Coordinates of C-alpha atoms and ligand atoms in Angstrom, one line a residue:
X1 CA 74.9 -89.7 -146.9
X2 CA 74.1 -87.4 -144.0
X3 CA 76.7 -88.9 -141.7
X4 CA 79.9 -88.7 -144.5
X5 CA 78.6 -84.8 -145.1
X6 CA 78.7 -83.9 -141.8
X7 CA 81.9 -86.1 -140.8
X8 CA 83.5 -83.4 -144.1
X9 CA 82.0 -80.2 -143.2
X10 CA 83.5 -81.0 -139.1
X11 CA 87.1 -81.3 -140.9
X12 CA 86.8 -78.1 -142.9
X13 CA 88.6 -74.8 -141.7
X14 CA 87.1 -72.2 -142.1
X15 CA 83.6 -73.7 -142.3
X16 CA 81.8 -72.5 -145.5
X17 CA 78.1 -72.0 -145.9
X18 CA 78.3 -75.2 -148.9
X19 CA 80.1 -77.5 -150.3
X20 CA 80.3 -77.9 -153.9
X21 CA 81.7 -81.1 -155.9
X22 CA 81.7 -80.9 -160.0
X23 CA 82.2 -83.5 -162.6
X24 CA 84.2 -82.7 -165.6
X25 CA 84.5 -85.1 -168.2
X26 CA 86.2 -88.7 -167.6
X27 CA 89.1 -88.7 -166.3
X28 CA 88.1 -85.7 -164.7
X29 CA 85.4 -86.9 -162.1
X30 CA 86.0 -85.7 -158.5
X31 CA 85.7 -88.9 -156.6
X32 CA 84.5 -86.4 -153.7
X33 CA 81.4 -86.5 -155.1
X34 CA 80.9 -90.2 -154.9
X35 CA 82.2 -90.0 -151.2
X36 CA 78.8 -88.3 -150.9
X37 CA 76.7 -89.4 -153.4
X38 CA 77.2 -92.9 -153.2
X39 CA 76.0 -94.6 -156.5
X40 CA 77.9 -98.2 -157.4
X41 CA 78.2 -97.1 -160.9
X42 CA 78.1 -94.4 -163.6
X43 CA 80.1 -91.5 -164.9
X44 CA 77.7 -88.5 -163.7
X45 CA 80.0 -86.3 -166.7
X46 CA 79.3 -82.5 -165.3
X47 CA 77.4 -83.5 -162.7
X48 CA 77.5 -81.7 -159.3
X49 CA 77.0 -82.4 -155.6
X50 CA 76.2 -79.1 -153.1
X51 CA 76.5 -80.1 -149.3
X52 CA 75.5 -78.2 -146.3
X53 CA 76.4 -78.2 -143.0
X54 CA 73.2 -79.7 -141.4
X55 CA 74.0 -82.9 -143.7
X56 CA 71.5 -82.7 -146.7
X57 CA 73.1 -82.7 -150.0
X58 CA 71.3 -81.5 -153.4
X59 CA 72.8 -83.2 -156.3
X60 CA 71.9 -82.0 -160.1
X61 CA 72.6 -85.3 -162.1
X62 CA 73.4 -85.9 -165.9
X63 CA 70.5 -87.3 -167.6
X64 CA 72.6 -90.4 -168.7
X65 CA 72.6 -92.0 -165.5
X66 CA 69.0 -90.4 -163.9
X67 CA 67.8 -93.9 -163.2
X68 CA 71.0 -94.7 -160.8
X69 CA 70.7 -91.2 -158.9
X70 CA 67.2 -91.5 -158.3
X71 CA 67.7 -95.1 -157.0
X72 CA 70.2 -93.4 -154.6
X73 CA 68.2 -90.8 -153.4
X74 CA 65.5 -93.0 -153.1
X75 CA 67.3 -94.7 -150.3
X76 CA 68.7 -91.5 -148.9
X77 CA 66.2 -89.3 -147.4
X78 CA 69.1 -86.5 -147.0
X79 CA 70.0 -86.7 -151.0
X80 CA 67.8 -84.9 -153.0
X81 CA 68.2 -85.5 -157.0
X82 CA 67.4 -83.0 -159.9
X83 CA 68.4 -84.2 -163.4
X84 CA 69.5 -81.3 -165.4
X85 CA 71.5 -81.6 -168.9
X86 CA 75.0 -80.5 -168.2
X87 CA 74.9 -77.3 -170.4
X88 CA 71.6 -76.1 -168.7
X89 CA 73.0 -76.4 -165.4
X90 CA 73.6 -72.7 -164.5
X91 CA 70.2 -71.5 -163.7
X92 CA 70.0 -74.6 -161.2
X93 CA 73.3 -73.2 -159.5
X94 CA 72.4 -70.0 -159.4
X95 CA 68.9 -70.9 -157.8
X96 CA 70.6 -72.8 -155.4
X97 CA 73.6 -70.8 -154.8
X98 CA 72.0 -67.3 -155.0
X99 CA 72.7 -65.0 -151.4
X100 CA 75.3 -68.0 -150.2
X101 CA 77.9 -66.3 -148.7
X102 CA 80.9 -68.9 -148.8
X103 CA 81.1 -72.1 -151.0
X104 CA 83.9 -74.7 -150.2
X105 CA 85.5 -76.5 -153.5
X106 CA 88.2 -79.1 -153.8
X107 CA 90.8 -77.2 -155.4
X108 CA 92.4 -80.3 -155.9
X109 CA 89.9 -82.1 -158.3
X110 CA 88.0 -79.1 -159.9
X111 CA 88.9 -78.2 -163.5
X112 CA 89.8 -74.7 -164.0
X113 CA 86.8 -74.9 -166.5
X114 CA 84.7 -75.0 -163.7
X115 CA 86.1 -72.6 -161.4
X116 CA 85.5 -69.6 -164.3
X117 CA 82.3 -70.6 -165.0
X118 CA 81.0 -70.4 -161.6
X119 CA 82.8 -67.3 -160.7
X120 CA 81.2 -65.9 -163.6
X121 CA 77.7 -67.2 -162.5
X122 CA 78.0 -66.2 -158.9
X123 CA 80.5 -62.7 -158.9
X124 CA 79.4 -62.0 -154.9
X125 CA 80.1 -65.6 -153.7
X126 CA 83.8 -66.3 -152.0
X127 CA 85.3 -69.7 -152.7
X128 CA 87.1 -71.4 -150.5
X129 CA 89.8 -74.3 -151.0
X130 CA 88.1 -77.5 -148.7
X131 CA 90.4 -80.2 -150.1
X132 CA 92.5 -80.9 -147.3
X133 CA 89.1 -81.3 -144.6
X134 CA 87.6 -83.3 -147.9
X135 CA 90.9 -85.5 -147.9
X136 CA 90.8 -85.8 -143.9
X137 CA 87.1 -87.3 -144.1
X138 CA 88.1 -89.6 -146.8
X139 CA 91.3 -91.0 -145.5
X140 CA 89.6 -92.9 -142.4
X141 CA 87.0 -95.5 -143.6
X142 CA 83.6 -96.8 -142.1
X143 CA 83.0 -100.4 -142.0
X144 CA 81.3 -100.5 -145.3
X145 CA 84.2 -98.8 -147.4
X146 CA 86.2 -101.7 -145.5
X147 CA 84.3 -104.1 -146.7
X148 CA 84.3 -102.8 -150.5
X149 CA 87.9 -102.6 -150.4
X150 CA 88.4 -105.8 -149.3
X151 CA 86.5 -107.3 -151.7
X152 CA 89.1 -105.7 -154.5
X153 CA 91.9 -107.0 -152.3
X154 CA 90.1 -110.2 -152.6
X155 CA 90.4 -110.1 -156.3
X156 CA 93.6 -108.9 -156.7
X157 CA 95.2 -112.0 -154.4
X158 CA 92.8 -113.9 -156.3
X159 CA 94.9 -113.4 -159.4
X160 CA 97.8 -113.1 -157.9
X161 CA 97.8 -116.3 -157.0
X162 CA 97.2 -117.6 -160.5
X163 CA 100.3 -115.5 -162.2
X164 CA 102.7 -117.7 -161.4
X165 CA 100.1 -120.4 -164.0
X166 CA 100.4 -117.9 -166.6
X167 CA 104.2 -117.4 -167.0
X168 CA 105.8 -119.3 -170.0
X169 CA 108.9 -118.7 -171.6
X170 CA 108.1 -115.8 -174.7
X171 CA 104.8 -114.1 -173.1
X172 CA 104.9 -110.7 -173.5
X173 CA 104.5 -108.2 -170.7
X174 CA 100.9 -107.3 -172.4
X175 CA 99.4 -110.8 -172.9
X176 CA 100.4 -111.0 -169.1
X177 CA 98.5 -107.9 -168.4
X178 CA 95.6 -108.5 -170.5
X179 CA 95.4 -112.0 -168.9
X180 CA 95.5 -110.5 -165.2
X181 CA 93.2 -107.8 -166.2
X182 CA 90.9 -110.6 -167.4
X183 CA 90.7 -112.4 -164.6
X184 CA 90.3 -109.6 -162.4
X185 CA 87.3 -109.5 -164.5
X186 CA 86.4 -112.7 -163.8
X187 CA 86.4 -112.7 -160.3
X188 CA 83.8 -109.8 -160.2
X189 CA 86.1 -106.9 -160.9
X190 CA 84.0 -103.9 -162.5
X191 CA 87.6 -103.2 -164.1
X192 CA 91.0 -102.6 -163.2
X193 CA 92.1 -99.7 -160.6
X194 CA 95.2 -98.4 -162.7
X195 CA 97.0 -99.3 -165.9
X196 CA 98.8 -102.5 -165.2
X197 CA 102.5 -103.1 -164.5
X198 CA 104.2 -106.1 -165.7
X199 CA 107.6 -106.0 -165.8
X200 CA 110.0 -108.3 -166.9
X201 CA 114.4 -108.4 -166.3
X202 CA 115.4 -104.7 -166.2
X203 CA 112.1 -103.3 -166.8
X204 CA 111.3 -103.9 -163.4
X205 CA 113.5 -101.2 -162.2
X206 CA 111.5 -98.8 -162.9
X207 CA 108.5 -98.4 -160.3
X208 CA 105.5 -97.0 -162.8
X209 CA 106.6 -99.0 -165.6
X210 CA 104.4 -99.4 -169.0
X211 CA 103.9 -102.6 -170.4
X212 CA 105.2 -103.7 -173.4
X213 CA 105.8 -106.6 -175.9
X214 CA 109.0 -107.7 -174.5
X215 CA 109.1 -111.4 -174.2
X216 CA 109.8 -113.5 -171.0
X217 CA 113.1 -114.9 -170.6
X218 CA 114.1 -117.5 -168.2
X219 CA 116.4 -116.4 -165.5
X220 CA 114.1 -112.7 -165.3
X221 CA 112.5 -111.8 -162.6
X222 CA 109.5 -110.4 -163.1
X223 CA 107.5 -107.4 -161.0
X224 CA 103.2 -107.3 -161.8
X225 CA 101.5 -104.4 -159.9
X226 CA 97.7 -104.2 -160.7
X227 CA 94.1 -103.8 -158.6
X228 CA 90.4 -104.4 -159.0
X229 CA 88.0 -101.6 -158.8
X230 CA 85.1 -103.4 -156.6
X231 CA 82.0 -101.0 -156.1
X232 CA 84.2 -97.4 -156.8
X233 CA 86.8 -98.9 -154.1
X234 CA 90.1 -99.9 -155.2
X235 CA 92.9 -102.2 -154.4
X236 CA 96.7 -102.1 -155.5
X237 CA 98.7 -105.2 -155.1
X238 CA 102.2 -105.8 -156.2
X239 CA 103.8 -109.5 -156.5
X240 CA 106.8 -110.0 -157.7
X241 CA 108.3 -113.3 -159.0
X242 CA 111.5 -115.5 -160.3
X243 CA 111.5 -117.4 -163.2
X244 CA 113.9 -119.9 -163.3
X245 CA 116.7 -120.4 -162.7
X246 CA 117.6 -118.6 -159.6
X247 CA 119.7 -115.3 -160.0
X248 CA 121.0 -115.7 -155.7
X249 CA 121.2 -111.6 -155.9
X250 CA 117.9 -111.2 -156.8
X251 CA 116.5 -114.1 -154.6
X252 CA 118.6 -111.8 -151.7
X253 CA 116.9 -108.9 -152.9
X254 CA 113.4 -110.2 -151.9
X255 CA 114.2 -111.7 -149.1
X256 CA 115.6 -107.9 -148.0
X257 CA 112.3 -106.4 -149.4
X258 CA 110.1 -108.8 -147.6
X259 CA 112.2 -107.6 -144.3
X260 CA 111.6 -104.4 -145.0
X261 CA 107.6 -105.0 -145.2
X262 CA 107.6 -106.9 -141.9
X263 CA 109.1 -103.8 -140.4
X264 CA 106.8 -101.3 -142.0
X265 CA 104.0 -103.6 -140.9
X266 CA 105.0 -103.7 -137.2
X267 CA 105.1 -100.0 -137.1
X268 CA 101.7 -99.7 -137.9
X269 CA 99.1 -98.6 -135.5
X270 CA 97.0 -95.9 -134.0
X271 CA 98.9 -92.6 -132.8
X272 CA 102.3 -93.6 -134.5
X273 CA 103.8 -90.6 -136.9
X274 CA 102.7 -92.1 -140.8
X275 CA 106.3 -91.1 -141.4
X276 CA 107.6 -93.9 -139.2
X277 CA 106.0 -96.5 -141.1
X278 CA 108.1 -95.7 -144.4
X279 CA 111.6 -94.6 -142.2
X280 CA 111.4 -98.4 -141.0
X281 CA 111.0 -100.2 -144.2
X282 CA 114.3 -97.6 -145.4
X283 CA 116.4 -98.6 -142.3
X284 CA 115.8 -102.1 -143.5
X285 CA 117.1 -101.3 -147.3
X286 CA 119.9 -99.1 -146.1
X287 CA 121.3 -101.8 -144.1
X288 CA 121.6 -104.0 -146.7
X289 CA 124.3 -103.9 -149.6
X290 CA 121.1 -102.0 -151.8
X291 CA 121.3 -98.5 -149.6
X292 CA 119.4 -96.1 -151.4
X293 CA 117.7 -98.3 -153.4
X294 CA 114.2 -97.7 -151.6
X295 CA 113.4 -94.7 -154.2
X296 CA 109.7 -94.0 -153.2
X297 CA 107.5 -93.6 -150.2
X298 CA 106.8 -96.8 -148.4
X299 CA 102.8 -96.6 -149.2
X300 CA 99.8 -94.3 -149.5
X301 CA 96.1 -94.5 -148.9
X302 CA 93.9 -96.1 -150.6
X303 CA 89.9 -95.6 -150.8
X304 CA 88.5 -94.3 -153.8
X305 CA 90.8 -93.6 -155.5
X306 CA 94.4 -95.4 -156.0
X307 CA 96.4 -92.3 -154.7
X308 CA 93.4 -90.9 -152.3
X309 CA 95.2 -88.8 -149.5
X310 CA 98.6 -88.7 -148.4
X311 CA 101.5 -90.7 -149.0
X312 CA 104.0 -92.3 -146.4
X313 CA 107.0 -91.1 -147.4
X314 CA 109.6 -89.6 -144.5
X315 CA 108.4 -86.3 -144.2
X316 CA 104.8 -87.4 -143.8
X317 CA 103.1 -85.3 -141.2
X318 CA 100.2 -86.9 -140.3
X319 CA 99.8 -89.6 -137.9
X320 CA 98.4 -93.4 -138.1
X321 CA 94.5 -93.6 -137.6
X322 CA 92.1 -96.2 -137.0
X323 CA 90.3 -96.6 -139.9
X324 CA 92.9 -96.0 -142.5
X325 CA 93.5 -97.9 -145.2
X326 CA 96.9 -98.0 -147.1
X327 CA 99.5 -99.8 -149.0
X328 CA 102.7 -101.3 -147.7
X329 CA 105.0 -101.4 -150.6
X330 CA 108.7 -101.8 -150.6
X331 CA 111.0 -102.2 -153.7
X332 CA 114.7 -102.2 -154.0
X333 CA 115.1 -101.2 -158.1
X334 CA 118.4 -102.2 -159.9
X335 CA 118.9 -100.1 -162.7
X336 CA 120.0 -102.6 -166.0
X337 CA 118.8 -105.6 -164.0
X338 CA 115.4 -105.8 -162.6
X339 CA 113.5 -105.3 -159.0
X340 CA 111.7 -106.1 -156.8
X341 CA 108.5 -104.9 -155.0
X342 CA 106.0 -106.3 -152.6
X343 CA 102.8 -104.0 -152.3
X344 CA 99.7 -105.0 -149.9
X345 CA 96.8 -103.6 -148.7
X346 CA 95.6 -103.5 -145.0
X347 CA 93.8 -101.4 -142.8
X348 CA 94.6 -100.3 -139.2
X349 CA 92.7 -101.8 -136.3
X350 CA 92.7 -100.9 -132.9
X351 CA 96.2 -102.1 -132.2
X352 CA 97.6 -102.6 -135.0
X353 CA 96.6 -103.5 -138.3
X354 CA 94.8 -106.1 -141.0
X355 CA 95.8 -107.5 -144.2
X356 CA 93.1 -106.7 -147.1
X357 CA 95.2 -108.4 -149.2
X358 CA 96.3 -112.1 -149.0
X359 CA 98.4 -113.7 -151.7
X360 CA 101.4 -115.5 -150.8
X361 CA 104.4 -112.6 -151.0
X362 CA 107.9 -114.3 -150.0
X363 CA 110.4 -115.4 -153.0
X364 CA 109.0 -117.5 -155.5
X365 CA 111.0 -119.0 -158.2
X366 CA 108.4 -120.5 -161.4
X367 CA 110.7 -123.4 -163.3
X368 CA 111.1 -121.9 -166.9
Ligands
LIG401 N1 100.3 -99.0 -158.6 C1 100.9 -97.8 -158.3 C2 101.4 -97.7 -157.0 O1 101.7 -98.8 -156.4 O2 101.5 -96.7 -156.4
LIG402 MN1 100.7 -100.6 -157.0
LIG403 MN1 100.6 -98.5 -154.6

């Protein structure tokens, strides 16, 4: 990936001599490294990725997944693949290491693990932090992280247009999941991009709720935030829903949240400061009898990672690019009673912007 190492090492002040990107152990996997080494599946556990500037990148693989790395490299001329058992890795690094003067990590992702252990293998070398120029390259996608992404949008509309099938009176928040998660599945999914939300009646009020074996009741409304992990890109998609009969303050409450989306979405494009994006959506819900109720940023990018970059939230510094894929996700939360959220995906165009997600997203109340 001569192109995506290069398009890192011109975002990185100061400019090291390398790059380095190391594996722990699941969930500890720098997604970094499959930004450059770009292999559709695999763990690659304590495997590592050294860049240099003129775009050639040396990768010493785990033995577990040697078939997939050569395959890549194969069709890489600039990737060049050693498979090395992760405990007799250092005399590899060192080799390859040995007399350079700087080495760029992503103090963000790198376990402390790894950071002694190559200090101790290479005393002369200075390490530098690269994250934020790794998280600049990653934030902006090329048309074939578009197109991965939009297949997991696909998926997720996909089922969220079937939830409203699945909700009966008495299902539990996890047979909900475990049926979304399913059909994710189904629909080509290689698994899901975070642990599911469902969340029925006052669970929904809280934004990163666990799911549980609380039963549907009618007159809930109900809040389901999942995604689809599509060839290591991910989506993130929340619906939420009414299950009869109507509750009018809660039907008003996603009519106000749908407002606030349409003015997030209408802020969005090229040059505009991210920050403007989320302060929109807010003026929207502060206007409304649920002021203060907004109680997260408005989105944040998505790529390789569910959380991968920054977030929108009103002190945001960074501005709207081309290329940029995020969520748009409003909620008003109501303590005791419920919420309600409406997450999509899109990606900003020239002027303006493009739903990767497509299910249907104003008020919808399911007859009990
Ligand atoms: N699914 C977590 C979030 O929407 O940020
Ligand atoms: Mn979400
Ligand atoms: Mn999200």
């Amino acid at each position: 990936m001569k192109a995506r190492v290069q398009k890192v090492f011109a975002r990185l002040d100061p400019k090291p001599d390398a790059l380095l990107l190391a594996n722990s152990v699941d969930p500890h996997l720098d997604q970094s490294f499959f930004y450059l080494f770009d292999v559709p599946a695999g763990l690659f556990e304590g495997s590592v990725a050294i860049a240099h500037p003129d775009g050639e990148l040396d990768v010493i693989s785990s033995p577990l997944e040697a078939e997939t790395a050569f395959e890549a490299a194969k069709a890489d001329p600039h990737s060049h693949v050693e498979v090395v058992n992760r405990d007799e890795s250092d005399p590899v690094l060192k080799k390859k290491l040995q007399g350079v003067g700087s080495v760029g990590l992503n103090f963000k992702e790198l376990t402390h693990d790894w950071y002694v252990r190559l200090e101790k293998l290479l005393p002369e070398t200075r390490w530098v932090d690269a994250s934020v120029g790794i998280r600049n390259a990653r934030v902006t996608k090329e048309p074939g992280e578009i197109e991965r992404l939009r297949k997991a949008a696909q998926i997720g509309s996909e089922v969220g247009r079937e939830i409203p099938s699945l909700l009966k009176t008495g299902i539990t928040e996890l047979e909900l999941s475990a049926q979304m998660e399913y059909r994710m599945n189904l629909h080509g999914a290689s698994g899901r991009s975070f642990a599911t939300i469902v969340a029925f009646g006052p669970h929904g009020a809280e934004p990163h709720y666990q799911p549980g074996d609380y039963r549907l009741k009618p007159g809930q409304s109900i809040v389901c935030d999942f995604g689809a992990i599509h060839r290591r890109y991910v989506s993130d998609i929340t619906r939420s829903f009414h299950f009869g009969p109507r509750d009018d303050e809660m039907k008003a409450v996603h009519e106000t949240v749908e407002a606030a989306q349409s003015a997030a979405l209408a802020a969005i494009r090229p040059g505009v400061p991210a920050r403007d994006v989320h302060l929109a959506a807010e003026a929207v819900i502060n206007a409304s009898r649920w002021k203060g109720r907004l109680t997260h940023g408005v989105g944040h990018s998505i790529g390789l990672a569910v959380h991968d970059g920054w977030g929108y939230g009103p002190k945001t510094e960074e501005l709207v690019e081309e290329g940029m894929a995020f969520t748009v996700e409003p909620g008003i939360y109501l303590p005791g009673k419920g919420g309600v959220r409406i997450e999509d995906d899109i990606v900003v165009t020239k002027n303006g912007y493009e739903f990767l997600t497509t299910a249907p997203r104003s008020y919808l109340e399911v007859p009990a």
